[in-house]
Each structure stands twice: as structure tokens, then as C-alpha cells.
Coordinates of C-alpha atoms and ligand atoms in Angstrom, one line a residue:
M83 CA 38.1 23.7 -213.1
K84 CA 39.2 20.1 -213.8
S85 CA 41.6 18.8 -210.8
S86 CA 44.8 17.8 -213.3
V87 CA 44.4 22.1 -214.1
L88 CA 44.0 22.9 -210.5
L89 CA 47.2 20.6 -209.7
A90 CA 49.1 22.3 -212.7
L91 CA 48.4 25.6 -211.6
L92 CA 49.2 24.6 -208.1
F93 CA 52.8 23.1 -208.9
A94 CA 53.7 26.3 -211.3
G95 CA 53.0 28.6 -208.2
I96 CA 55.5 26.6 -206.0
Q97 CA 58.3 27.3 -208.8
A98 CA 57.1 31.2 -209.6
G99 CA 57.8 31.6 -205.4
A100 CA 61.2 29.6 -205.8
Q101 CA 64.2 30.7 -204.1
T102 CA 67.7 29.4 -204.4
K103 CA 69.6 27.9 -201.8
E104 CA 73.3 26.6 -201.3
S105 CA 74.8 23.4 -202.1
R106 CA 78.2 22.2 -202.1
V107 CA 79.3 18.8 -203.4
V108 CA 83.3 17.6 -203.6
V109 CA 84.1 14.6 -205.9
D110 CA 87.4 13.0 -204.9
A111 CA 89.1 11.7 -207.9
S112 CA 92.6 10.9 -205.8
D113 CA 92.0 7.1 -206.1
P114 CA 89.3 5.7 -208.0
K115 CA 89.4 1.8 -208.0
T116 CA 85.9 0.1 -207.9
R117 CA 84.0 0.0 -211.2
I118 CA 80.5 0.8 -211.1
N119 CA 79.3 -2.5 -212.5
R120 CA 76.8 -1.5 -215.9
N121 CA 74.4 -4.5 -214.4
I122 CA 73.2 -1.6 -211.7
Y123 CA 71.3 -0.4 -214.8
G124 CA 69.7 -3.7 -215.4
H125 CA 65.7 -4.4 -216.1
F126 CA 63.0 -6.9 -214.9
S127 CA 60.1 -8.0 -217.2
E128 CA 57.5 -10.2 -215.6
H129 CA 54.5 -12.3 -217.4
L130 CA 52.3 -9.6 -215.6
G131 CA 49.8 -7.4 -217.5
H132 CA 51.0 -5.8 -220.6
C133 CA 54.7 -6.4 -219.9
I134 CA 55.6 -9.0 -222.1
Y135 CA 52.3 -9.8 -223.9
G136 CA 52.2 -6.2 -226.0
G137 CA 55.0 -4.4 -224.4
Y138 CA 57.4 -6.9 -226.4
W139 CA 56.0 -9.7 -228.0
V140 CA 53.5 -9.1 -230.4
G141 CA 53.8 -12.2 -232.6
E142 CA 55.1 -12.5 -235.9
D143 CA 52.1 -12.0 -237.8
S144 CA 51.2 -8.9 -236.1
P145 CA 50.8 -5.4 -238.1
I146 CA 52.7 -3.8 -235.3
P147 CA 56.8 -3.8 -236.9
N148 CA 58.5 -6.9 -235.4
T149 CA 61.3 -8.9 -235.6
N150 CA 60.4 -12.6 -235.0
G151 CA 57.3 -11.4 -233.2
I152 CA 59.2 -9.1 -230.7
R153 CA 58.2 -5.2 -231.7
N154 CA 61.1 -3.2 -233.3
D155 CA 60.1 0.2 -231.1
V156 CA 60.7 -0.8 -227.9
V157 CA 63.8 -2.8 -228.6
A158 CA 65.3 0.2 -230.5
A159 CA 64.5 2.4 -227.7
L160 CA 65.8 -0.1 -224.9
K161 CA 69.2 -0.5 -227.0
R162 CA 69.4 3.4 -227.0
I163 CA 69.7 3.2 -223.3
K164 CA 72.1 0.1 -223.4
V165 CA 70.0 -2.1 -221.2
P166 CA 72.8 -4.4 -219.8
V167 CA 70.5 -7.1 -218.3
L168 CA 67.2 -8.1 -218.3
R169 CA 65.2 -10.6 -215.2
W170 CA 62.6 -13.0 -216.4
P171 CA 60.1 -14.3 -216.0
G172 CA 59.0 -13.2 -212.5
G173 CA 58.9 -12.2 -210.2
C174 CA 56.1 -14.0 -208.5
F175 CA 55.2 -15.4 -211.6
A176 CA 58.6 -17.3 -211.6
D177 CA 57.6 -19.8 -208.6
E178 CA 54.5 -20.9 -210.6
Y179 CA 56.3 -20.6 -214.1
H180 CA 57.2 -24.5 -215.4
W181 CA 59.7 -23.8 -218.3
M182 CA 59.1 -26.8 -220.4
D183 CA 55.3 -25.7 -221.1
G184 CA 56.8 -22.6 -222.9
I185 CA 58.9 -24.5 -225.9
G186 CA 58.2 -26.2 -228.6
P187 CA 55.9 -25.4 -231.3
R188 CA 53.5 -22.4 -229.7
S189 CA 50.3 -24.1 -231.2
K190 CA 50.7 -27.5 -228.9
R191 CA 52.1 -25.3 -225.8
P192 CA 49.7 -25.7 -222.9
S193 CA 48.2 -22.9 -221.0
M194 CA 48.2 -22.1 -217.7
I195 CA 46.4 -19.5 -215.0
N196 CA 48.4 -16.7 -213.8
T197 CA 47.3 -16.5 -210.4
H198 CA 49.4 -13.7 -209.2
W199 CA 48.7 -11.3 -211.9
G200 CA 45.0 -10.8 -212.8
G201 CA 44.1 -14.5 -213.1
V202 CA 44.5 -14.1 -216.8
T203 CA 45.2 -17.2 -219.0
E204 CA 48.7 -17.7 -220.0
D205 CA 49.1 -19.4 -223.1
N206 CA 53.1 -19.7 -223.3
S207 CA 53.7 -18.2 -226.6
F208 CA 56.6 -16.2 -224.8
G209 CA 58.9 -18.8 -223.6
T210 CA 62.5 -19.7 -223.3
H211 CA 63.4 -19.4 -227.1
E212 CA 61.4 -16.2 -227.3
F213 CA 63.2 -14.6 -224.0
L214 CA 66.6 -15.2 -225.3
E215 CA 66.0 -13.9 -228.8
L216 CA 64.6 -10.6 -227.3
C217 CA 67.9 -10.4 -225.1
R218 CA 70.0 -11.3 -228.6
Q219 CA 67.8 -8.2 -230.3
L220 CA 68.9 -6.1 -227.1
D221 CA 72.5 -7.3 -226.7
C222 CA 71.8 -7.7 -223.2
E223 CA 72.7 -10.5 -220.9
P224 CA 69.6 -12.6 -219.7
Y225 CA 69.0 -13.3 -216.0
I226 CA 66.3 -16.5 -215.6
C227 CA 64.3 -16.7 -212.1
G228 CA 63.9 -20.5 -211.9
N229 CA 60.9 -22.1 -209.9
V230 CA 61.8 -23.2 -206.4
G231 CA 58.3 -22.6 -204.9
S232 CA 56.3 -24.7 -206.9
G233 CA 59.1 -26.4 -209.2
T234 CA 61.3 -29.5 -208.9
V235 CA 65.1 -29.6 -208.7
Q236 CA 65.1 -31.9 -211.5
E237 CA 63.1 -29.1 -213.4
F238 CA 65.4 -26.4 -212.6
S239 CA 68.5 -28.3 -213.2
Q240 CA 67.1 -29.6 -216.8
W241 CA 66.3 -25.7 -217.7
V242 CA 70.1 -25.2 -216.9
E243 CA 71.2 -27.9 -219.0
Y244 CA 68.8 -27.1 -222.0
V245 CA 70.3 -23.5 -222.1
N246 CA 74.1 -24.3 -221.5
S247 CA 74.9 -27.6 -222.3
D248 CA 76.2 -28.5 -225.6
N249 CA 76.9 -32.4 -224.7
I250 CA 74.7 -34.8 -226.3
S251 CA 71.4 -35.4 -223.8
P252 CA 67.8 -35.4 -223.5
M253 CA 67.5 -32.1 -222.9
T254 CA 70.0 -30.7 -225.5
E255 CA 67.9 -32.9 -228.3
A256 CA 65.1 -31.3 -227.4
R257 CA 66.6 -27.7 -227.5
K258 CA 68.2 -28.4 -231.4
K259 CA 64.7 -30.1 -232.0
N260 CA 63.3 -26.7 -231.3
G261 CA 65.6 -24.9 -233.8
R262 CA 68.5 -24.3 -231.4
E263 CA 71.7 -25.9 -232.4
K264 CA 74.2 -24.2 -229.7
S265 CA 73.6 -23.6 -226.2
W266 CA 73.1 -19.9 -225.2
G267 CA 75.3 -19.9 -221.9
V268 CA 73.4 -17.6 -219.6
K269 CA 75.4 -16.8 -216.7
Y270 CA 72.9 -15.4 -214.4
W271 CA 70.4 -17.8 -212.4
G272 CA 68.1 -17.0 -210.1
I273 CA 67.0 -20.0 -207.3
G274 CA 63.6 -18.5 -206.5
N275 CA 61.9 -15.2 -206.1
E276 CA 61.0 -13.7 -202.5
S277 CA 60.8 -17.3 -201.1
W278 CA 59.8 -15.4 -197.8
G279 CA 56.3 -14.2 -199.2
C280 CA 55.0 -15.1 -202.8
G281 CA 57.9 -17.6 -204.0
G282 CA 56.5 -19.9 -200.7
N283 CA 56.3 -18.3 -197.4
M284 CA 59.5 -20.0 -196.2
R285 CA 61.7 -19.4 -193.2
P286 CA 64.9 -18.4 -193.7
E287 CA 66.4 -21.6 -192.6
Y288 CA 64.4 -23.5 -195.1
Y289 CA 65.0 -21.6 -197.9
A290 CA 69.0 -21.9 -197.0
D291 CA 69.1 -25.2 -197.2
L292 CA 66.6 -25.2 -200.5
A293 CA 69.0 -22.7 -201.9
K294 CA 72.0 -25.1 -201.4
Q295 CA 70.1 -27.9 -203.0
F296 CA 68.9 -26.4 -206.1
G297 CA 72.2 -24.4 -206.4
T298 CA 73.8 -27.5 -206.3
Y299 CA 72.0 -29.1 -209.3
A300 CA 72.6 -25.6 -211.2
R301 CA 75.7 -27.2 -213.1
N302 CA 78.1 -25.6 -214.8
F303 CA 78.5 -27.1 -218.6
G304 CA 81.6 -26.6 -220.3
E305 CA 82.9 -22.8 -220.4
H306 CA 79.4 -21.6 -219.1
K307 CA 80.1 -20.9 -215.6
V308 CA 76.6 -20.0 -213.5
F309 CA 76.0 -16.9 -211.4
K310 CA 73.7 -18.3 -208.9
I311 CA 71.6 -15.7 -206.9
A312 CA 69.8 -16.7 -203.9
S313 CA 66.4 -14.8 -203.1
G314 CA 67.2 -12.3 -200.2
K315 CA 64.8 -10.1 -198.3
Y316 CA 62.9 -6.9 -198.6
G317 CA 63.5 -3.5 -197.0
D318 CA 64.8 -3.5 -193.5
D319 CA 64.9 -7.1 -192.4
Y320 CA 68.1 -8.2 -191.8
N321 CA 67.7 -11.6 -190.4
W322 CA 66.9 -13.4 -193.5
T323 CA 70.2 -12.0 -194.9
E324 CA 71.9 -13.2 -192.0
V325 CA 70.7 -16.6 -192.1
L326 CA 71.4 -17.0 -195.7
M327 CA 75.2 -15.7 -195.3
R328 CA 75.7 -17.8 -192.5
E329 CA 74.1 -20.9 -193.9
A330 CA 74.2 -21.1 -197.2
R331 CA 77.0 -18.0 -198.7
Q332 CA 79.2 -20.7 -200.7
H333 CA 76.5 -21.9 -202.3
F334 CA 75.5 -18.5 -204.4
S335 CA 77.4 -15.4 -205.7
G336 CA 74.5 -13.2 -205.7
L337 CA 72.2 -12.4 -202.7
S338 CA 68.9 -10.6 -204.2
Y339 CA 67.1 -7.8 -202.3
H340 CA 63.8 -5.8 -203.0
Y341 CA 62.7 -2.7 -202.3
Y342 CA 59.4 -0.5 -203.7
A343 CA 58.7 2.9 -202.9
F344 CA 54.8 2.8 -202.4
S345 CA 52.8 5.7 -202.6
D346 CA 49.4 6.4 -201.1
G347 CA 47.5 3.7 -203.8
K348 CA 46.3 6.9 -206.3
P349 CA 47.3 6.8 -209.8
A350 CA 50.8 8.0 -210.2
A351 CA 49.9 11.9 -211.5
E352 CA 47.4 12.3 -208.5
F353 CA 49.4 13.8 -205.8
D354 CA 50.2 17.2 -204.3
E355 CA 53.4 17.8 -202.6
Q356 CA 53.0 15.6 -199.8
G357 CA 52.7 12.9 -201.9
W358 CA 55.9 14.1 -203.9
F359 CA 57.8 14.2 -200.3
N360 CA 56.4 11.0 -199.4
V361 CA 57.5 8.8 -202.4
L362 CA 61.0 10.4 -202.3
N363 CA 61.2 10.4 -198.5
T364 CA 60.3 6.1 -198.9
T365 CA 63.0 6.2 -201.9
M366 CA 65.8 7.2 -200.1
K367 CA 65.1 5.4 -197.1
I368 CA 67.0 2.5 -199.1
D369 CA 70.5 4.1 -198.9
E370 CA 70.3 3.2 -195.2
Y371 CA 69.0 -0.4 -195.5
L372 CA 71.5 -1.0 -198.2
T373 CA 74.3 0.0 -195.8
K374 CA 72.7 -2.3 -193.2
Q375 CA 72.4 -5.3 -195.4
C376 CA 75.6 -5.1 -196.3
A377 CA 76.9 -4.6 -193.1
V378 CA 75.6 -8.2 -192.4
M379 CA 76.8 -9.6 -195.6
D380 CA 80.4 -7.9 -194.5
K381 CA 80.6 -10.0 -191.1
Y382 CA 80.3 -13.0 -193.3
D383 CA 82.0 -12.1 -196.4
P384 CA 84.5 -9.0 -195.9
E385 CA 86.3 -9.6 -199.0
K386 CA 82.8 -9.0 -200.8
K387 CA 82.9 -12.0 -203.0
V388 CA 79.0 -12.3 -202.7
A389 CA 77.2 -9.6 -204.6
L390 CA 74.3 -7.8 -203.5
I391 CA 71.3 -8.0 -206.4
V392 CA 68.6 -5.5 -206.1
D393 CA 66.8 -7.1 -208.9
E394 CA 63.4 -5.3 -208.0
W395 CA 63.2 -1.8 -207.5
G396 CA 61.1 1.2 -208.4
T397 CA 58.0 2.9 -207.4
W398 CA 54.6 1.4 -207.3
H399 CA 51.4 3.5 -207.5
G400 CA 47.7 3.1 -208.1
V401 CA 46.9 1.5 -211.6
E402 CA 45.9 4.2 -213.9
P403 CA 41.6 4.2 -214.0
G404 CA 40.0 1.6 -216.1
T405 CA 42.7 -1.0 -216.0
N406 CA 43.2 -4.3 -214.3
P407 CA 44.3 -3.4 -210.7
G408 CA 46.1 -6.9 -211.3
F409 CA 48.1 -5.5 -214.5
L410 CA 50.1 -3.0 -212.1
Y411 CA 49.7 -0.3 -215.2
Q412 CA 50.9 3.1 -214.1
Q413 CA 51.9 6.7 -215.3
N414 CA 55.5 8.1 -215.0
T415 CA 55.8 11.7 -213.8
L416 CA 59.1 13.8 -212.9
R417 CA 58.5 12.6 -209.6
D418 CA 59.3 9.0 -210.7
A419 CA 62.3 10.4 -213.2
V420 CA 63.8 12.1 -209.4
A421 CA 63.2 8.9 -207.7
S422 CA 65.1 6.7 -210.3
A423 CA 67.8 9.4 -210.0
C424 CA 68.4 9.2 -206.3
N425 CA 68.1 5.2 -206.5
L426 CA 70.9 5.1 -209.5
N427 CA 72.6 7.4 -207.2
I428 CA 72.7 5.7 -204.3
F429 CA 73.3 2.3 -206.3
N430 CA 76.6 3.9 -207.8
N431 CA 77.4 4.9 -204.1
H432 CA 77.3 1.1 -203.1
C433 CA 78.9 -0.1 -206.1
D434 CA 81.5 -2.1 -203.7
R435 CA 79.0 -4.6 -203.0
V436 CA 75.7 -3.7 -204.9
R437 CA 76.8 -5.3 -208.8
M438 CA 73.6 -5.5 -210.2
A439 CA 70.0 -4.0 -209.9
N440 CA 67.0 -4.5 -211.7
I441 CA 64.0 -1.9 -212.1
A442 CA 60.6 -3.1 -212.1
Q443 CA 59.3 -3.7 -214.8
T444 CA 60.4 -2.1 -218.2
V445 CA 57.3 -1.9 -220.1
N446 CA 53.6 -1.4 -219.3
V447 CA 54.2 -2.3 -215.6
L448 CA 55.3 -0.2 -212.5
Q449 CA 58.1 2.0 -213.1
A450 CA 58.1 1.5 -216.6
M451 CA 60.6 2.8 -219.4
A452 CA 57.9 2.6 -222.1
L453 CA 54.2 2.5 -222.4
T454 CA 52.5 1.0 -225.4
E455 CA 48.9 0.9 -226.5
G456 CA 48.6 -1.2 -230.0
E457 CA 51.1 0.0 -232.0
K458 CA 51.6 3.2 -229.8
M459 CA 55.0 3.7 -227.7
V460 CA 55.7 6.5 -225.2
L461 CA 59.2 6.9 -223.3
T462 CA 58.6 7.6 -219.7
P463 CA 60.4 10.2 -217.7
T464 CA 62.4 7.5 -216.0
Y465 CA 63.6 6.2 -219.3
H466 CA 65.2 9.4 -219.9
V467 CA 67.1 9.4 -216.5
F468 CA 68.9 5.9 -217.5
D469 CA 69.5 7.5 -221.0
L470 CA 71.5 10.4 -219.2
F471 CA 73.2 7.9 -216.3
K472 CA 74.5 5.7 -219.0
V473 CA 77.3 7.4 -218.6
H474 CA 78.2 5.8 -215.3
H475 CA 78.5 2.0 -216.9
D476 CA 81.5 0.4 -215.9
A477 CA 82.9 3.6 -215.1
L478 CA 85.2 4.0 -211.7
W479 CA 83.4 5.5 -209.1
L480 CA 84.5 8.2 -207.3
P481 CA 83.6 9.0 -203.7
T482 CA 81.4 12.5 -203.0
K483 CA 80.2 14.4 -200.7
V484 CA 77.3 16.6 -200.2
E485 CA 76.4 19.6 -198.1
S486 CA 73.0 20.9 -198.7
P487 CA 70.2 22.3 -197.0
D488 CA 67.0 20.4 -196.1
Y489 CA 63.8 20.2 -198.1
V490 CA 61.5 20.7 -195.5
Q491 CA 57.8 19.5 -195.9
G492 CA 55.9 20.0 -192.7
K493 CA 57.4 18.5 -189.8
D494 CA 59.7 16.1 -191.9
K495 CA 62.8 16.8 -194.1
L496 CA 65.3 15.5 -196.9
Q497 CA 68.9 16.3 -197.9
A498 CA 67.8 18.3 -201.0
V499 CA 70.6 17.0 -203.3
N500 CA 71.9 13.8 -203.7
C501 CA 74.3 12.7 -206.1
S502 CA 77.1 10.4 -207.6
A503 CA 80.2 10.7 -209.6
S504 CA 82.5 8.2 -212.0
L505 CA 85.4 8.4 -214.4
D506 CA 84.9 7.1 -217.5
S507 CA 87.4 5.2 -220.1
T508 CA 88.2 8.5 -221.4
G509 CA 89.3 10.5 -218.6
R510 CA 85.5 12.4 -218.4
V511 CA 84.3 12.9 -214.8
H512 CA 80.2 12.6 -214.8
V513 CA 78.5 14.0 -211.8
S514 CA 74.7 13.0 -211.6
L515 CA 72.6 15.1 -209.0
A516 CA 69.0 15.1 -208.2
N517 CA 67.6 18.3 -206.4
L518 CA 64.4 17.0 -204.2
D519 CA 63.3 20.4 -203.5
P520 CA 60.2 21.2 -205.7
G521 CA 60.7 24.8 -204.5
N522 CA 64.1 25.7 -204.3
A523 CA 66.9 26.0 -206.8
Q524 CA 70.4 25.2 -205.7
K525 CA 73.2 27.5 -206.0
L526 CA 75.7 24.3 -206.3
S527 CA 79.5 24.7 -205.9
C528 CA 81.3 21.7 -207.1
S529 CA 84.7 21.1 -206.2
F530 CA 87.4 18.1 -207.3
V531 CA 90.3 16.4 -205.5
K532 CA 92.8 15.6 -207.7
F533 CA 91.2 16.7 -210.8
S534 CA 91.1 20.1 -212.5
P535 CA 88.2 20.7 -214.7
V536 CA 88.9 22.7 -217.9
R537 CA 85.4 22.4 -219.7
A538 CA 82.0 20.6 -219.0
T539 CA 78.5 20.3 -220.8
G540 CA 75.3 19.1 -219.0
Q541 CA 71.9 18.1 -219.5
V542 CA 69.0 18.4 -217.4
I543 CA 65.7 16.7 -216.9
T544 CA 63.2 19.2 -215.1
A545 CA 59.2 20.5 -216.0
T546 CA 57.3 23.2 -214.5
A547 CA 54.9 20.8 -212.7
M548 CA 55.6 17.8 -210.5
N549 CA 53.5 15.4 -211.9
A550 CA 54.6 16.2 -215.9
H551 CA 54.6 13.0 -218.0
N552 CA 54.4 12.1 -221.4
T553 CA 51.3 10.8 -223.1
F554 CA 50.6 9.3 -226.6
D555 CA 49.8 12.7 -227.7
R556 CA 52.1 14.2 -225.9
P557 CA 55.4 12.5 -226.2
H558 CA 58.0 15.4 -225.3
V559 CA 56.7 16.9 -222.1
V560 CA 59.2 15.9 -220.0
E561 CA 62.7 14.9 -221.9
P562 CA 66.2 15.8 -221.6
K563 CA 67.3 19.5 -222.3
T564 CA 71.0 21.0 -222.8
F565 CA 72.1 22.4 -219.5
S566 CA 74.2 25.6 -219.6
D567 CA 73.3 27.2 -216.0
F568 CA 76.9 26.4 -214.9
K569 CA 80.3 27.8 -215.2
V570 CA 83.8 26.3 -214.7
R571 CA 85.8 28.6 -212.3
G572 CA 89.2 27.9 -210.9
E573 CA 89.5 24.4 -209.8
G574 CA 85.8 23.5 -209.6
L575 CA 82.4 24.4 -211.2
E576 CA 79.2 26.5 -210.4
A577 CA 76.0 25.5 -211.1
S578 CA 72.2 26.1 -210.7
L579 CA 69.8 23.2 -210.5
P580 CA 66.3 24.1 -211.1
P581 CA 63.9 23.1 -208.6
M582 CA 63.0 19.0 -209.0
S583 CA 65.5 18.2 -211.3
V584 CA 67.9 15.7 -212.3
V585 CA 71.2 17.0 -213.9
V586 CA 74.6 15.2 -215.0
L587 CA 77.2 17.2 -215.9
E588 CA 80.1 15.8 -217.8
V589 CA 83.6 17.3 -217.1
E590 CA 86.6 17.2 -219.1
G591 CA 89.9 18.1 -217.4
K592 CA 93.4 16.9 -216.1
L593 CA 93.4 13.9 -213.8
E594 CA 96.4 14.4 -211.1
S595 CA 97.6 10.9 -210.6
K596 CA 99.1 10.3 -206.9
E597 CA 102.4 10.9 -208.3
G598 CA 101.7 14.3 -209.8
K599 CA 99.3 15.9 -212.4
K600 CA 99.0 14.1 -215.8
Ligands
LIG767 O1 57.6 -6.5 -209.6 C1 55.6 -6.8 -209.0 C2 56.0 -8.2 -208.2 O2 56.5 -7.4 -206.8 C3 57.0 -9.2 -208.4 O3 56.4 -10.2 -209.0 C4 57.1 -9.8 -206.6 O4 58.4 -10.2 -206.8 C5 57.1 -8.6 -206.1 O5 56.7 -8.8 -205.0

């Protein structure tokens, strides 16, 4: 029997023996004041594998339908989830990228070796103009990461000038010659990437000085004020954050932070229940790490002026068999969908400090939204989570309290249910829930403070197998479905969350202001 069939039977068995446990959620609508910045739903795309080339860029002469060289199917799919901001060109690639090689006639652009990712030749056919055209088509904010590791202050400063200035200068003249009359006005600029690692292996003290130096010369032009993002740390290292905040916080508006949930190196769909548990367990640790990173930032910046920008996050599995190990091409299963729902709930719940997050890496790399092969494209389970969660974009965050049984795996355990909630501009409350337990449904009672529900609708993402995923041949295996296993009862709502599921409820009702019912 094939191992995939065995795994499917095993997972179906887990569901067949499913029990129902009880969870409680309280959503507090008494004083909504912090907004969930829509940029928490941002993306990251690097010159890595087939993210840029093949994923977005096919060139104007391609038989794949495209607009100005950028494939139409990918753009249409990403528009549906309202991608708010896109980080580019890396990643590690950013610190070896020389932007001037990526402007002007494509046939004249020099090539380079992409030493970080597969050692392939990068012909620079996708550069600044192409990236900003992509952002125009997506209707999203660009976020450009500059080269601090192997670039110069002058190069960085001229990039900002080329993109943002409307004065007369050699940079703006070059831009006009290359077909763009007016400045684009890019707001978000990164001062290097992982400067403690692939971006130069620096000490925080040394990088703090460079962040000040590079930041100083990233000028504001006219009405275009730059939002500078310093390179931050990974995981549970707090000293980098401490030094940056102490030494240089006046010189940037955001400090970045990276975190990946690595699995055991096997391809994304090859795992058992231990593998399911491990990835979710690693995912959930970001909650504690963010709390502690924020506490360090609070020490120096109690008014929370500096944003924490989680500009790389996601699951990281082994590559698909037969693909280039340097291309980080991975499938995406229900496990990734549940992991992304946990992450997004956590980011929502830290929205007072976390004002942008960028999942790695949109197309064909790591925890992607879409996979492509030639002219084919398939949407991943993670894409559908982003689709359901878009109701939180720019909504007012509502604090929640969760009581849920543990999901126990051997000697380890995790809280089975997590959630976040928000109030949108039309007065609707959205509650997004993840049930991490693959063996047990959750009988959920959800109550509200200062909000009386009247009616609700819901959507659910689940499957009969933990490793369920979409392929080019079977693209609809994991997709949102209407969720009707709930009732509005009295002042609350009762629902049954299926095992291993993501549920988003939309609740209409009456908001009670502090003065009384509205
Ligand atoms: O997303 C892949 C890589 O992970 C990025 O290039 C780097 O910043 C991180 O280590």
C-alpha cells in the first residue's frame, strides 16, 4: 500500500474516533480602540526559486496571459485576498542586490549569481520598475528592503531618490529616461535584512550604528515621508532588540522580527500526528516571543511609536522531491492552514505593537498562497485562510478570553482552541477560531460583553486528512465551506468546531455603547 494511502487511512481513523470537548470564548466589545492594521496581512516575495520568475514574472512575450509581463492569474488571486503590502527583493537576496543592475533596457541589464538561493544566474529582468508595476496591479503598498550587507550608503540613498523624488537630479532624470515620469512615493524601506546573519553577520552595536547611518540618508522627498524599518532579530533573542531600541530607536519607525516554524525536513505533506503537533507547537511559541520582544520595546518606547514588523514568518518544510533544494518549493496542507490561522490570531492580538507582518513567500516558495507550473496555478489552504481573515483588515480589535481543554500529544500539550475578534466599520463582529486538535471537535460557547448577537454566518476550512492539500489536478480539496454548525442563543452563540479546523464567524447584533445600548 502506498504511504500516502496509509496516512490518509490513519488520519481518517483519528476523525472517526473523534470526541467532543468544551471550550468557552468571551469577546469583549466594551471599549474597542486599537485597530488591526491591514498590513498584518502583508506578504514577502524574494528573488528565490520560482517566486519572482515563473511565479509573477513571465515576460511580455509569454503565452501565459500577462499584463506587462506579470501573470494575470496570480494577480487576480492575490487581489481577491486584498494583499495590502508586499516586501521585496529579499530576504538574504536583498543584501547582495544592486538595484541599478535592475533598471534600464532589459537586454542591457547585467547578470549576477544568486549565491543564497541555488547559485542560479539572476538576469535582473525583474527590477524596480517591474516590482512597482506589480504593486500597482495588486493595488498594494510596496516595501523595499535595501542592501546594507554589501551595498553602500550612497546606493541606498540614491534608490530612495530614484523612486521618491520629483526634483531635477541625475537619479530622477534616469528614472524618466527609463519610462517613469513621476515618483512612485514608496513609504516602507528596510535597512538591510537579518544583519545578524546572512545580511552581514554583524553585532547589534555595529548594526545600530549602520542603521543610523543608512537611515539618515534615506531622505524624505516632498510629501513622501519614508517609514524606515531596521533589521530585527529572530525568535527568542531579545538582546538585539534591546541594543537597537536603546541605541537607535529615533532613527527608525519600525523594527523587524522573523520567525519560522520549521518541521523535521520532510516534504510538507509527509507527516504523522507527531509532525502535526510539532509544527503547531513551534508556531504557537511566537506568542510568548512577541510578548517578550514587545516588553523590551515598551521599556524604551512606552508610547509604542516604533512598530514591530514581523516581516518574515511561516512554516518551513523540506522541499518537494525532485526540486532544487535551494528553491524552497513546498506543498501546503491543512496543517499549514491551521498554523497560519494561529499566527494571524496571535498578530491580531498583538496589534498594539505589531503593525505589519509579511508571510514568506506568496508564490512557489515556503508557505505560499499559490503554486504555479507553467500556465497552471493552484491556490493553497493557507490562501483560503488569508481570504477568510481579510474581514479583520483595519477593523477594531476586540480582546478575547479563551478557556479550552488541552490538545495532548504524548507528554506534550497545547491549548486546543485559539481565537481573535474584531469589530468592522459596519458594526459586525468577526471571530476567527482555530481548533488545533485533530481528534476532537470543540463544543464552543461564545459570549459577548457589551454586544448582543442577533444573527450570524460562518465559514470553515477543514478536511478529513491532516495532510489534505490542493494539487493542479485536484485544486478544490481544501477550500472554505459554509459553516452552519452553530446557533445564536440568548446573549451568545454556541458552535461545534470540527477537529483540525479554522472557523470564521460573522456576527450581526447590537453594540452597547458605554452610555447604554445602541
Ligand atoms: O525566506 C527565506 C529566507 O529566510 C530569507 O531570505 C531570509 O531573510 C530568512 O532567513
